[in-house]
């Protein structure tokens, strides 16, 4: 008799996900699946709208990552406006970079301090009443305060560059609609932004130290939990450096060999396919050269540090060298090391923000460029959660006739399924009853990938879970929820 366990994350926003674990009559795990109902209407919703509206419209896709969608769409529209992807004025490109690195800063701070740190500080078996951001605020007040202020700093950067914290209109086809005033600059350099960029960088560095210290004390957990080899995909700069805003598309395999050798992302359809499975609305992207079975890959902080060759800021580069040395330079497939990579990126984002703030180009008035119009454009960025693809075609009346998006969370579909499967095989297998600890471990495995299920459902804070054991006749024989 086969039994089925269902774990259902309930969300406050668009999208819905659940995990099912099918057991055989000996309680051995037979199969696990992460099902996600994607917000699918969007690619059709933008059809018929004037192309210049896209960078604003696409922010309705998701309340969590509006800046990422704004910039990916703007980059695609730069191509349609005949200037992109590398023809922007220095002021426009640097303002967009400042916006994007501000978004990365606030998103990574939010994820680590609000979502990930409770799992690390209190452990997977802790009372869920404590194992959340409230628990962090009660027992680790300084850490919680820093989390709030780091995030706020990033949000203020977004406000100053995009015009609004959410649904800003900063980037327009061919450029940007404002520069950074000297007053805005000084608020970030010297405070009160909240506080100043140097304090933010110091705190980011101390967050990396916090993780390394936790890792030293919990090696077994951090190194083994949901660890598995994979391919990795990200944009990299022409010289192989880490870059969140622009670059060529690179993929490496589990031995670090280049599977995609810095190709032009405008040709992504040649290199990336999307498989469809009957049991999930979320597609399964893969590298065509390796095929559907073997071509799946990770994206996000871990994948980015596996694909790049260096980080072009000094403090983050130093931490990158320590990170790389831990695996002897080989690609890192340990899911919980994603938190380490994410904090190195937080530090890097802080350093880049400081460099940009000190660049006088940001106060110049050369904001937009124009060129010969094209009818198709592709725009990619490295969003906080990983590579984000936007692709549009327009008709003779300047209206969008086709839109294709591959969001970061979709790129991580197979890795998240593998992570859940790891928990099923290593924690749940052989157990007859569902425990709180099992639920927590499923949550921790998925959370390492920081899924935005709103872009593909996003549960801020504690991920509400429901788990059911169902026998072959469909009767519920065990049930837990929180
Ligand atoms: Mg799509
Ligand atoms: Ni999102």
Short mmCIF file of C-alpha atoms and ligand atoms in Angstrom, two decimals:
data_model
loop_
_atom_site.label_atom_id
_atom_site.label_comp_id
_atom_site.label_asym_id
_atom_site.label_seq_id
_atom_site.Cartn_x
_atom_site.Cartn_y
_atom_site.Cartn_z
CA UNK A 1 0.00 0.00 0.00
CA UNK A 2 1.53 3.31 -1.07
CA UNK A 3 1.14 6.28 1.25
CA UNK A 4 1.46 9.89 0.26
CA UNK A 5 2.75 12.77 2.38
CA UNK A 6 1.73 16.24 1.27
CA UNK A 7 3.42 19.39 2.55
CA UNK A 8 1.64 22.52 1.52
CA UNK A 9 3.25 25.94 1.87
CA UNK A 10 0.37 28.39 2.02
CA UNK A 11 1.19 31.80 0.69
CA UNK A 12 -0.05 35.31 1.14
CA UNK A 13 0.67 36.21 -2.49
CA UNK A 14 0.19 34.84 -5.99
CA UNK A 15 1.25 31.28 -6.56
CA UNK A 16 1.04 28.14 -4.51
CA UNK A 17 3.39 25.26 -3.79
CA UNK A 18 3.27 21.90 -2.09
CA UNK A 19 5.50 18.90 -1.55
CA UNK A 20 4.32 15.34 -1.90
CA UNK A 21 6.30 12.38 -0.65
CA UNK A 22 5.09 8.99 -1.76
CA UNK A 23 6.00 6.09 0.58
CA UNK A 24 5.68 2.36 -0.08
CA UNK A 25 4.15 -0.12 2.39
CA UNK A 26 7.49 -0.37 4.26
CA UNK A 27 7.60 3.42 4.68
CA UNK A 28 10.49 3.68 2.21
CA UNK A 29 10.49 6.84 0.10
CA UNK A 30 9.36 6.01 -3.39
CA UNK A 31 9.25 9.49 -4.97
CA UNK A 32 9.19 13.16 -3.97
CA UNK A 33 7.92 16.14 -5.88
CA UNK A 34 7.80 19.88 -5.37
CA UNK A 35 4.73 21.15 -7.23
CA UNK A 36 4.37 24.83 -8.00
CA UNK A 37 1.57 26.66 -9.66
CA UNK A 38 3.29 29.33 -11.67
CA UNK A 39 1.84 32.81 -12.21
CA UNK A 40 1.44 31.99 -15.89
CA UNK A 41 -0.87 34.67 -17.18
CA UNK A 42 1.80 37.33 -17.32
CA UNK A 43 3.39 36.60 -20.67
CA UNK A 44 -0.05 37.00 -22.25
CA UNK A 45 -1.03 39.98 -20.07
CA UNK A 46 1.66 42.25 -21.59
CA UNK A 47 0.72 41.43 -25.18
CA UNK A 48 -0.77 44.40 -27.01
CA UNK A 49 0.81 46.97 -24.66
CA UNK A 50 3.25 49.60 -26.01
CA UNK A 51 6.80 48.33 -25.54
CA UNK A 52 7.98 51.33 -23.50
CA UNK A 53 5.44 50.40 -20.78
CA UNK A 54 7.04 46.99 -20.19
CA UNK A 55 9.65 48.01 -17.56
CA UNK A 56 6.82 49.41 -15.38
CA UNK A 57 4.18 46.74 -16.16
CA UNK A 58 6.43 43.77 -15.40
CA UNK A 59 6.83 44.92 -11.80
CA UNK A 60 3.29 43.62 -11.22
CA UNK A 61 4.77 40.15 -11.71
CA UNK A 62 6.07 40.11 -8.19
CA UNK A 63 6.04 42.34 -5.10
CA UNK A 64 9.29 40.75 -3.93
CA UNK A 65 11.57 41.31 -6.92
CA UNK A 66 10.08 44.25 -8.88
CA UNK A 67 13.51 45.85 -9.47
CA UNK A 68 14.89 42.71 -11.11
CA UNK A 69 11.96 42.51 -13.52
CA UNK A 70 12.11 46.27 -14.13
CA UNK A 71 15.76 46.07 -15.18
CA UNK A 72 15.56 42.85 -17.21
CA UNK A 73 12.65 44.33 -19.19
CA UNK A 74 14.49 47.67 -19.58
CA UNK A 75 17.55 45.87 -20.97
CA UNK A 76 15.37 44.05 -23.52
CA UNK A 77 13.77 47.42 -24.44
CA UNK A 78 17.23 49.02 -24.84
CA UNK A 79 17.77 46.54 -27.67
CA UNK A 80 14.39 47.43 -29.20
CA UNK A 81 15.25 51.16 -28.83
CA UNK A 82 18.43 50.43 -30.80
CA UNK A 83 21.02 51.26 -28.12
CA UNK A 84 21.40 48.10 -26.09
CA UNK A 85 22.70 46.20 -24.41
CA UNK A 86 25.93 48.21 -24.19
CA UNK A 87 25.04 51.59 -25.68
CA UNK A 88 23.68 53.38 -22.63
CA UNK A 89 25.23 56.62 -21.41
CA UNK A 90 27.66 56.08 -18.50
CA UNK A 91 25.21 57.88 -16.18
CA UNK A 92 22.30 55.66 -17.22
CA UNK A 93 24.24 52.42 -16.87
CA UNK A 94 25.70 53.40 -13.49
CA UNK A 95 22.32 54.55 -12.13
CA UNK A 96 20.82 51.20 -13.15
CA UNK A 97 23.73 49.37 -11.55
CA UNK A 98 23.25 51.35 -8.34
CA UNK A 99 19.54 50.43 -8.36
CA UNK A 100 20.32 46.77 -9.02
CA UNK A 101 23.07 46.43 -6.39
CA UNK A 102 20.77 48.24 -3.92
CA UNK A 103 18.12 45.60 -4.66
CA UNK A 104 20.67 42.80 -4.23
CA UNK A 105 21.76 44.36 -0.91
CA UNK A 106 18.24 44.60 0.52
CA UNK A 107 17.12 41.18 -0.76
CA UNK A 108 20.19 39.31 0.56
CA UNK A 109 19.94 41.12 3.93
CA UNK A 110 16.24 40.24 4.18
CA UNK A 111 16.83 36.61 3.33
CA UNK A 112 19.72 36.04 5.68
CA UNK A 113 18.56 37.98 8.75
CA UNK A 114 14.82 37.29 8.54
CA UNK A 115 14.53 33.89 6.88
CA UNK A 116 17.78 31.92 7.19
CA UNK A 117 19.32 33.02 10.51
CA UNK A 118 16.48 31.59 12.68
CA UNK A 119 17.23 28.13 11.27
CA UNK A 120 20.95 28.53 12.04
CA UNK A 121 20.56 30.16 15.47
CA UNK A 122 17.88 27.88 16.87
CA UNK A 123 18.29 24.65 14.85
CA UNK A 124 15.81 22.56 12.92
CA UNK A 125 14.24 21.00 16.03
CA UNK A 126 13.47 24.28 17.81
CA UNK A 127 9.95 25.36 18.68
CA UNK A 128 8.59 27.22 15.63
CA UNK A 129 7.34 29.91 18.05
CA UNK A 130 11.04 30.80 18.57
CA UNK A 131 12.54 29.75 15.24
CA UNK A 132 11.52 32.90 13.38
CA UNK A 133 12.43 36.54 13.06
CA UNK A 134 10.68 37.34 16.38
CA UNK A 135 12.95 34.82 18.10
CA UNK A 136 15.98 36.51 16.53
CA UNK A 137 14.74 39.89 17.75
CA UNK A 138 14.24 38.53 21.29
CA UNK A 139 17.47 36.56 21.71
CA UNK A 140 19.87 38.17 19.22
CA UNK A 141 18.80 41.80 19.31
CA UNK A 142 21.95 43.25 17.70
CA UNK A 143 21.77 40.84 14.76
CA UNK A 144 18.08 41.58 14.20
CA UNK A 145 18.69 45.35 14.33
CA UNK A 146 21.47 45.10 11.78
CA UNK A 147 19.24 43.02 9.51
CA UNK A 148 16.56 45.69 9.55
CA UNK A 149 18.99 48.56 8.87
CA UNK A 150 20.93 46.75 6.13
CA UNK A 151 17.68 46.09 4.36
CA UNK A 152 16.49 49.67 4.84
CA UNK A 153 19.73 51.00 3.36
CA UNK A 154 19.13 48.94 0.19
CA UNK A 155 15.55 50.16 0.01
CA UNK A 156 16.69 53.79 0.24
CA UNK A 157 19.08 53.18 -2.67
CA UNK A 158 16.16 51.80 -4.70
CA UNK A 159 14.05 54.83 -3.77
CA UNK A 160 16.78 57.25 -4.90
CA UNK A 161 17.37 55.49 -8.23
CA UNK A 162 13.96 54.07 -9.23
CA UNK A 163 11.85 56.91 -7.83
CA UNK A 164 9.82 54.60 -5.56
CA UNK A 165 10.62 51.62 -3.29
CA UNK A 166 8.30 49.47 -5.36
CA UNK A 167 6.98 49.96 -8.86
CA UNK A 168 9.55 52.64 -9.66
CA UNK A 169 9.92 54.03 -13.11
CA UNK A 170 13.67 54.80 -13.12
CA UNK A 171 14.77 52.74 -16.13
CA UNK A 172 13.27 53.58 -19.51
CA UNK A 173 14.12 52.16 -22.97
CA UNK A 174 17.55 53.58 -23.82
CA UNK A 175 18.36 55.00 -20.41
CA UNK A 176 17.18 56.33 -17.07
CA UNK A 177 14.87 59.18 -16.07
CA UNK A 178 16.89 60.70 -13.22
CA UNK A 179 20.43 61.03 -11.92
CA UNK A 180 21.59 61.01 -8.31
CA UNK A 181 21.69 64.41 -6.67
CA UNK A 182 24.69 65.40 -4.55
CA UNK A 183 22.37 65.50 -1.49
CA UNK A 184 21.16 61.95 -2.12
CA UNK A 185 24.78 60.81 -2.60
CA UNK A 186 25.91 62.42 0.66
CA UNK A 187 23.04 60.82 2.58
CA UNK A 188 24.40 57.39 1.59
CA UNK A 189 28.09 58.24 2.01
CA UNK A 190 27.85 59.96 5.36
CA UNK A 191 24.42 59.08 6.71
CA UNK A 192 21.69 59.31 7.73
CA UNK A 193 20.55 56.81 4.97
CA UNK A 194 20.07 54.75 7.71
CA UNK A 195 23.64 55.25 8.85
CA UNK A 196 26.34 55.30 6.14
CA UNK A 197 27.81 52.95 3.52
CA UNK A 198 31.00 52.25 5.51
CA UNK A 199 28.95 50.95 8.46
CA UNK A 200 26.91 48.84 6.04
CA UNK A 201 30.07 47.28 4.56
CA UNK A 202 31.46 46.58 8.06
CA UNK A 203 28.21 44.86 9.06
CA UNK A 204 28.15 42.84 5.83
CA UNK A 205 31.71 41.70 6.52
CA UNK A 206 30.74 40.73 10.09
CA UNK A 207 27.77 38.78 8.70
CA UNK A 208 30.22 36.74 6.59
CA UNK A 209 32.32 36.19 9.76
CA UNK A 210 29.16 35.11 11.63
CA UNK A 211 28.48 32.46 9.00
CA UNK A 212 32.08 31.19 8.91
CA UNK A 213 32.08 30.88 12.70
CA UNK A 214 28.76 28.99 12.60
CA UNK A 215 30.19 26.76 9.87
CA UNK A 216 33.30 25.93 11.95
CA UNK A 217 31.02 24.81 14.80
CA UNK A 218 28.51 22.93 12.60
CA UNK A 219 30.58 21.44 9.74
CA UNK A 220 28.66 18.17 9.54
CA UNK A 221 25.29 19.89 9.13
CA UNK A 222 26.37 22.68 6.76
CA UNK A 223 28.46 20.42 4.50
CA UNK A 224 26.14 17.43 4.19
CA UNK A 225 22.59 18.81 4.32
CA UNK A 226 21.03 18.63 0.84
CA UNK A 227 24.47 18.47 -0.82
CA UNK A 228 24.55 17.15 -4.37
CA UNK A 229 26.57 17.93 -7.52
CA UNK A 230 25.03 19.95 -10.36
CA UNK A 231 25.77 22.21 -13.30
CA UNK A 232 25.77 25.95 -12.53
CA UNK A 233 24.66 28.89 -14.70
CA UNK A 234 25.19 32.65 -14.44
CA UNK A 235 26.17 35.80 -16.27
CA UNK A 236 29.86 36.66 -15.95
CA UNK A 237 31.77 39.77 -16.95
CA UNK A 238 33.96 39.58 -20.11
CA UNK A 239 37.07 39.06 -17.94
CA UNK A 240 35.37 36.34 -15.88
CA UNK A 241 34.56 38.62 -12.95
CA UNK A 242 31.31 38.49 -10.97
CA UNK A 243 28.69 40.89 -12.33
CA UNK A 244 25.00 41.14 -11.37
CA UNK A 245 23.91 43.58 -14.09
CA UNK A 246 25.43 42.43 -17.36
CA UNK A 247 27.67 39.83 -18.96
CA UNK A 248 27.89 36.70 -21.07
CA UNK A 249 26.15 33.48 -20.22
CA UNK A 250 28.44 30.83 -18.70
CA UNK A 251 27.64 27.34 -17.38
CA UNK A 252 30.08 24.99 -15.66
CA UNK A 253 29.63 21.33 -14.90
CA UNK A 254 30.31 19.52 -11.66
CA UNK A 255 34.06 19.42 -12.43
CA UNK A 256 34.20 23.12 -13.33
CA UNK A 257 34.44 22.54 -17.11
CA UNK A 258 32.68 25.18 -19.19
CA UNK A 259 29.51 23.76 -20.69
CA UNK A 260 28.42 27.19 -21.98
CA UNK A 261 31.47 29.22 -22.88
CA UNK A 262 30.50 32.86 -22.36
CA UNK A 263 27.84 32.99 -25.08
CA UNK A 264 25.72 35.99 -26.06
CA UNK A 265 22.52 35.74 -24.02
CA UNK A 266 20.50 37.11 -26.96
CA UNK A 267 20.85 33.56 -28.37
CA UNK A 268 19.63 31.86 -25.17
CA UNK A 269 17.01 29.81 -27.03
CA UNK A 270 19.85 27.98 -28.82
CA UNK A 271 21.37 26.90 -25.49
CA UNK A 272 18.50 26.60 -23.00
CA UNK A 273 15.38 24.45 -23.35
CA UNK A 274 12.41 24.17 -21.00
CA UNK A 275 10.92 20.76 -20.24
CA UNK A 276 7.29 20.39 -19.20
CA UNK A 277 6.12 17.77 -16.69
CA UNK A 278 2.51 16.82 -16.09
CA UNK A 279 2.71 17.21 -12.29
CA UNK A 280 3.95 20.83 -12.07
CA UNK A 281 3.02 24.10 -13.72
CA UNK A 282 6.63 25.26 -13.31
CA UNK A 283 8.83 24.34 -16.25
CA UNK A 284 12.18 22.56 -16.00
CA UNK A 285 14.96 24.48 -17.83
CA UNK A 286 17.98 22.57 -19.11
CA UNK A 287 21.17 23.07 -21.13
CA UNK A 288 20.42 21.73 -24.59
CA UNK A 289 23.97 20.43 -25.09
CA UNK A 290 23.56 18.07 -22.11
CA UNK A 291 19.91 17.17 -22.69
CA UNK A 292 16.80 17.06 -20.49
CA UNK A 293 18.07 14.39 -18.12
CA UNK A 294 21.53 15.79 -17.34
CA UNK A 295 21.26 19.43 -18.41
CA UNK A 296 19.55 20.87 -15.28
CA UNK A 297 21.50 23.48 -13.38
CA UNK A 298 21.56 25.71 -10.31
CA UNK A 299 21.32 29.53 -10.44
CA UNK A 300 21.74 32.12 -7.66
CA UNK A 301 24.56 33.00 -5.23
CA UNK A 302 26.16 29.53 -5.16
CA UNK A 303 26.03 29.16 -8.94
CA UNK A 304 27.45 32.66 -9.45
CA UNK A 305 30.49 31.99 -7.24
CA UNK A 306 30.96 28.68 -9.05
CA UNK A 307 30.85 30.30 -12.51
CA UNK A 308 32.95 33.44 -11.97
CA UNK A 309 36.75 33.53 -11.65
CA UNK A 310 37.05 36.43 -9.23
CA UNK A 311 35.07 39.16 -7.52
CA UNK A 312 36.09 42.67 -8.58
CA UNK A 313 36.05 44.29 -5.11
CA UNK A 314 38.79 43.67 -2.51
CA UNK A 315 36.91 42.58 0.64
CA UNK A 316 34.56 40.24 -1.22
CA UNK A 317 37.48 38.87 -3.27
CA UNK A 318 39.29 37.95 -0.06
CA UNK A 319 36.19 36.09 1.19
CA UNK A 320 35.73 34.46 -2.25
CA UNK A 321 39.26 33.03 -2.03
CA UNK A 322 38.44 31.46 1.34
CA UNK A 323 35.16 30.13 -0.07
CA UNK A 324 36.90 28.60 -3.11
CA UNK A 325 39.74 27.13 -1.06
CA UNK A 326 37.20 25.17 1.00
CA UNK A 327 36.42 22.97 -2.05
CA UNK A 328 39.96 23.08 -3.48
CA UNK A 329 38.74 25.37 -6.28
CA UNK A 330 36.11 22.90 -7.47
CA UNK A 331 32.46 23.85 -7.91
CA UNK A 332 30.58 23.83 -4.62
CA UNK A 333 27.39 21.69 -4.55
CA UNK A 334 26.50 22.10 -0.86
CA UNK A 335 23.03 23.68 -0.67
CA UNK A 336 23.62 25.36 2.71
CA UNK A 337 26.81 26.99 1.41
CA UNK A 338 24.41 29.12 -0.61
CA UNK A 339 23.99 31.19 2.59
CA UNK A 340 27.77 31.72 2.69
CA UNK A 341 27.83 32.74 -0.99
CA UNK A 342 24.84 35.04 -0.43
CA UNK A 343 26.65 36.92 2.35
CA UNK A 344 29.81 37.30 0.25
CA UNK A 345 27.55 38.82 -2.41
CA UNK A 346 25.99 41.13 0.21
CA UNK A 347 29.48 42.38 1.01
CA UNK A 348 30.34 42.76 -2.67
CA UNK A 349 27.11 44.68 -3.32
CA UNK A 350 28.02 47.07 -0.47
CA UNK A 351 31.48 47.65 -1.95
CA UNK A 352 30.10 48.29 -5.45
CA UNK A 353 27.48 50.69 -4.05
CA UNK A 354 30.31 52.67 -2.39
CA UNK A 355 32.34 52.78 -5.64
CA UNK A 356 29.31 54.01 -7.56
CA UNK A 357 28.43 56.63 -4.96
CA UNK A 358 31.94 58.08 -5.37
CA UNK A 359 31.59 58.22 -9.19
CA UNK A 360 30.85 61.76 -10.46
CA UNK A 361 29.11 60.31 -13.56
CA UNK A 362 26.03 59.82 -11.37
CA UNK A 363 25.51 63.59 -11.17
CA UNK A 364 25.69 64.14 -14.97
CA UNK A 365 22.67 64.88 -17.17
CA UNK A 366 23.29 62.56 -20.16
CA UNK A 367 20.41 60.17 -19.35
CA UNK A 368 19.03 58.62 -22.57
CA UNK A 369 20.27 57.46 -25.96
CA UNK A 370 18.41 56.53 -29.14
CA UNK A 371 19.27 54.25 -32.07
CA UNK A 372 17.69 52.36 -34.95
CA UNK A 373 14.62 50.52 -33.70
CA UNK A 374 14.62 46.72 -33.57
CA UNK A 375 11.61 44.44 -33.30
CA UNK A 376 12.99 41.93 -30.85
CA UNK A 377 14.97 42.24 -27.65
CA UNK A 378 16.37 39.96 -24.93
CA UNK A 379 17.38 41.28 -21.49
CA UNK A 380 19.05 39.27 -18.72
CA UNK A 381 20.17 40.20 -15.22
CA UNK A 382 21.54 38.24 -12.27
CA UNK A 383 18.63 38.82 -9.87
CA UNK A 384 19.14 38.05 -6.14
CA UNK A 385 17.77 34.53 -6.70
CA UNK A 386 19.61 33.91 -9.98
CA UNK A 387 19.54 34.46 -13.71
CA UNK A 388 16.38 36.19 -14.94
CA UNK A 389 15.43 36.09 -18.64
CA UNK A 390 13.09 38.56 -20.40
CA UNK A 391 12.47 38.28 -24.14
CA UNK A 392 10.03 40.40 -26.21
CA UNK A 393 8.94 40.93 -29.80
CA UNK A 394 6.99 43.98 -30.99
CA UNK A 395 4.78 44.63 -34.03
CA UNK A 396 4.75 47.52 -36.53
CA UNK A 397 2.57 49.55 -34.12
CA UNK A 398 5.16 49.32 -31.32
CA UNK A 399 2.99 46.87 -29.40
CA UNK A 400 4.32 43.77 -27.64
CA UNK A 401 3.38 40.70 -29.70
CA UNK A 402 5.35 38.07 -27.77
CA UNK A 403 6.87 37.84 -24.30
CA UNK A 404 8.87 34.95 -22.87
CA UNK A 405 10.21 35.01 -19.31
CA UNK A 406 12.30 32.47 -17.42
CA UNK A 407 12.43 33.55 -13.77
CA UNK A 408 15.21 32.63 -11.33
CA UNK A 409 13.04 30.29 -9.26
CA UNK A 410 12.07 28.36 -12.40
CA UNK A 411 15.75 27.91 -13.22
CA UNK A 412 16.16 26.34 -9.75
CA UNK A 413 13.17 24.00 -10.12
CA UNK A 414 15.11 20.74 -10.45
CA UNK A 415 17.70 21.64 -7.73
CA UNK A 416 14.86 22.43 -5.28
CA UNK A 417 13.26 19.08 -6.14
CA UNK A 418 16.63 17.37 -5.52
CA UNK A 419 16.99 19.16 -2.17
CA UNK A 420 13.54 18.00 -1.02
CA UNK A 421 14.37 14.51 -2.23
CA UNK A 422 17.58 14.57 -0.15
CA UNK A 423 15.53 15.34 2.99
CA UNK A 424 13.03 12.61 2.13
CA UNK A 425 15.76 10.00 1.71
CA UNK A 426 17.92 11.09 4.67
CA UNK A 427 15.38 12.28 7.25
CA UNK A 428 11.91 10.96 6.45
CA UNK A 429 12.78 7.55 4.99
CA UNK A 430 11.75 4.69 7.29
CA UNK A 431 9.77 6.95 9.62
CA UNK A 432 6.11 6.13 10.25
CA UNK A 433 5.10 9.49 11.67
CA UNK A 434 5.50 13.08 10.57
CA UNK A 435 7.36 15.24 13.05
CA UNK A 436 7.89 18.97 13.38
CA UNK A 437 11.59 18.37 12.69
CA UNK A 438 10.80 16.78 9.33
CA UNK A 439 8.71 19.76 8.30
CA UNK A 440 11.48 22.11 9.35
CA UNK A 441 14.09 20.26 7.35
CA UNK A 442 11.98 20.31 4.18
CA UNK A 443 11.57 24.05 4.72
CA UNK A 444 15.32 24.60 5.29
CA UNK A 445 16.17 22.68 2.10
CA UNK A 446 13.82 24.76 -0.04
CA UNK A 447 14.75 28.01 1.72
CA UNK A 448 18.44 27.70 0.79
CA UNK A 449 17.30 28.50 -2.77
CA UNK A 450 15.31 31.54 -1.53
CA UNK A 451 12.47 30.66 -3.92
CA UNK A 452 10.22 33.45 -5.01
CA UNK A 453 7.01 31.54 -5.53
CA UNK A 454 5.33 34.84 -6.36
CA UNK A 455 7.56 35.04 -9.42
CA UNK A 456 7.00 31.48 -10.20
CA UNK A 457 4.84 32.14 -4.43
CA UNK A 458 6.73 33.71 -1.77
CA UNK A 459 6.05 33.26 1.92
CA UNK A 460 7.75 35.94 3.95
CA UNK A 461 8.85 34.88 7.40
CA UNK A 462 7.89 31.44 8.53
CA UNK A 463 6.82 29.21 5.65
CA UNK A 464 3.44 27.81 6.71
CA UNK A 465 3.42 24.09 6.07
CA UNK A 466 0.84 21.39 5.97
CA UNK A 467 1.85 17.76 5.82
CA UNK A 468 -0.44 14.80 5.29
CA UNK A 469 0.11 11.07 5.08
CA UNK A 470 -2.43 9.58 2.74
CA UNK A 471 -2.88 5.86 2.10
CA UNK A 472 -3.64 4.24 -1.24
CA UNK A 473 -7.39 4.61 -0.66
CA UNK A 474 -6.97 8.34 -0.07
CA UNK A 475 -7.61 8.26 3.70
CA UNK A 476 -5.58 10.67 5.84
CA UNK A 477 -3.69 8.59 8.41
CA UNK A 478 -1.45 11.35 9.83
CA UNK A 479 -1.61 15.11 9.55
CA UNK A 480 0.32 18.06 10.93
CA UNK A 481 0.10 21.72 10.21
CA UNK A 482 1.23 24.95 11.70
MG1 LIG B 1 8.21 31.45 -19.29
NI1 LIG B 2 9.77 37.43 -7.30
#
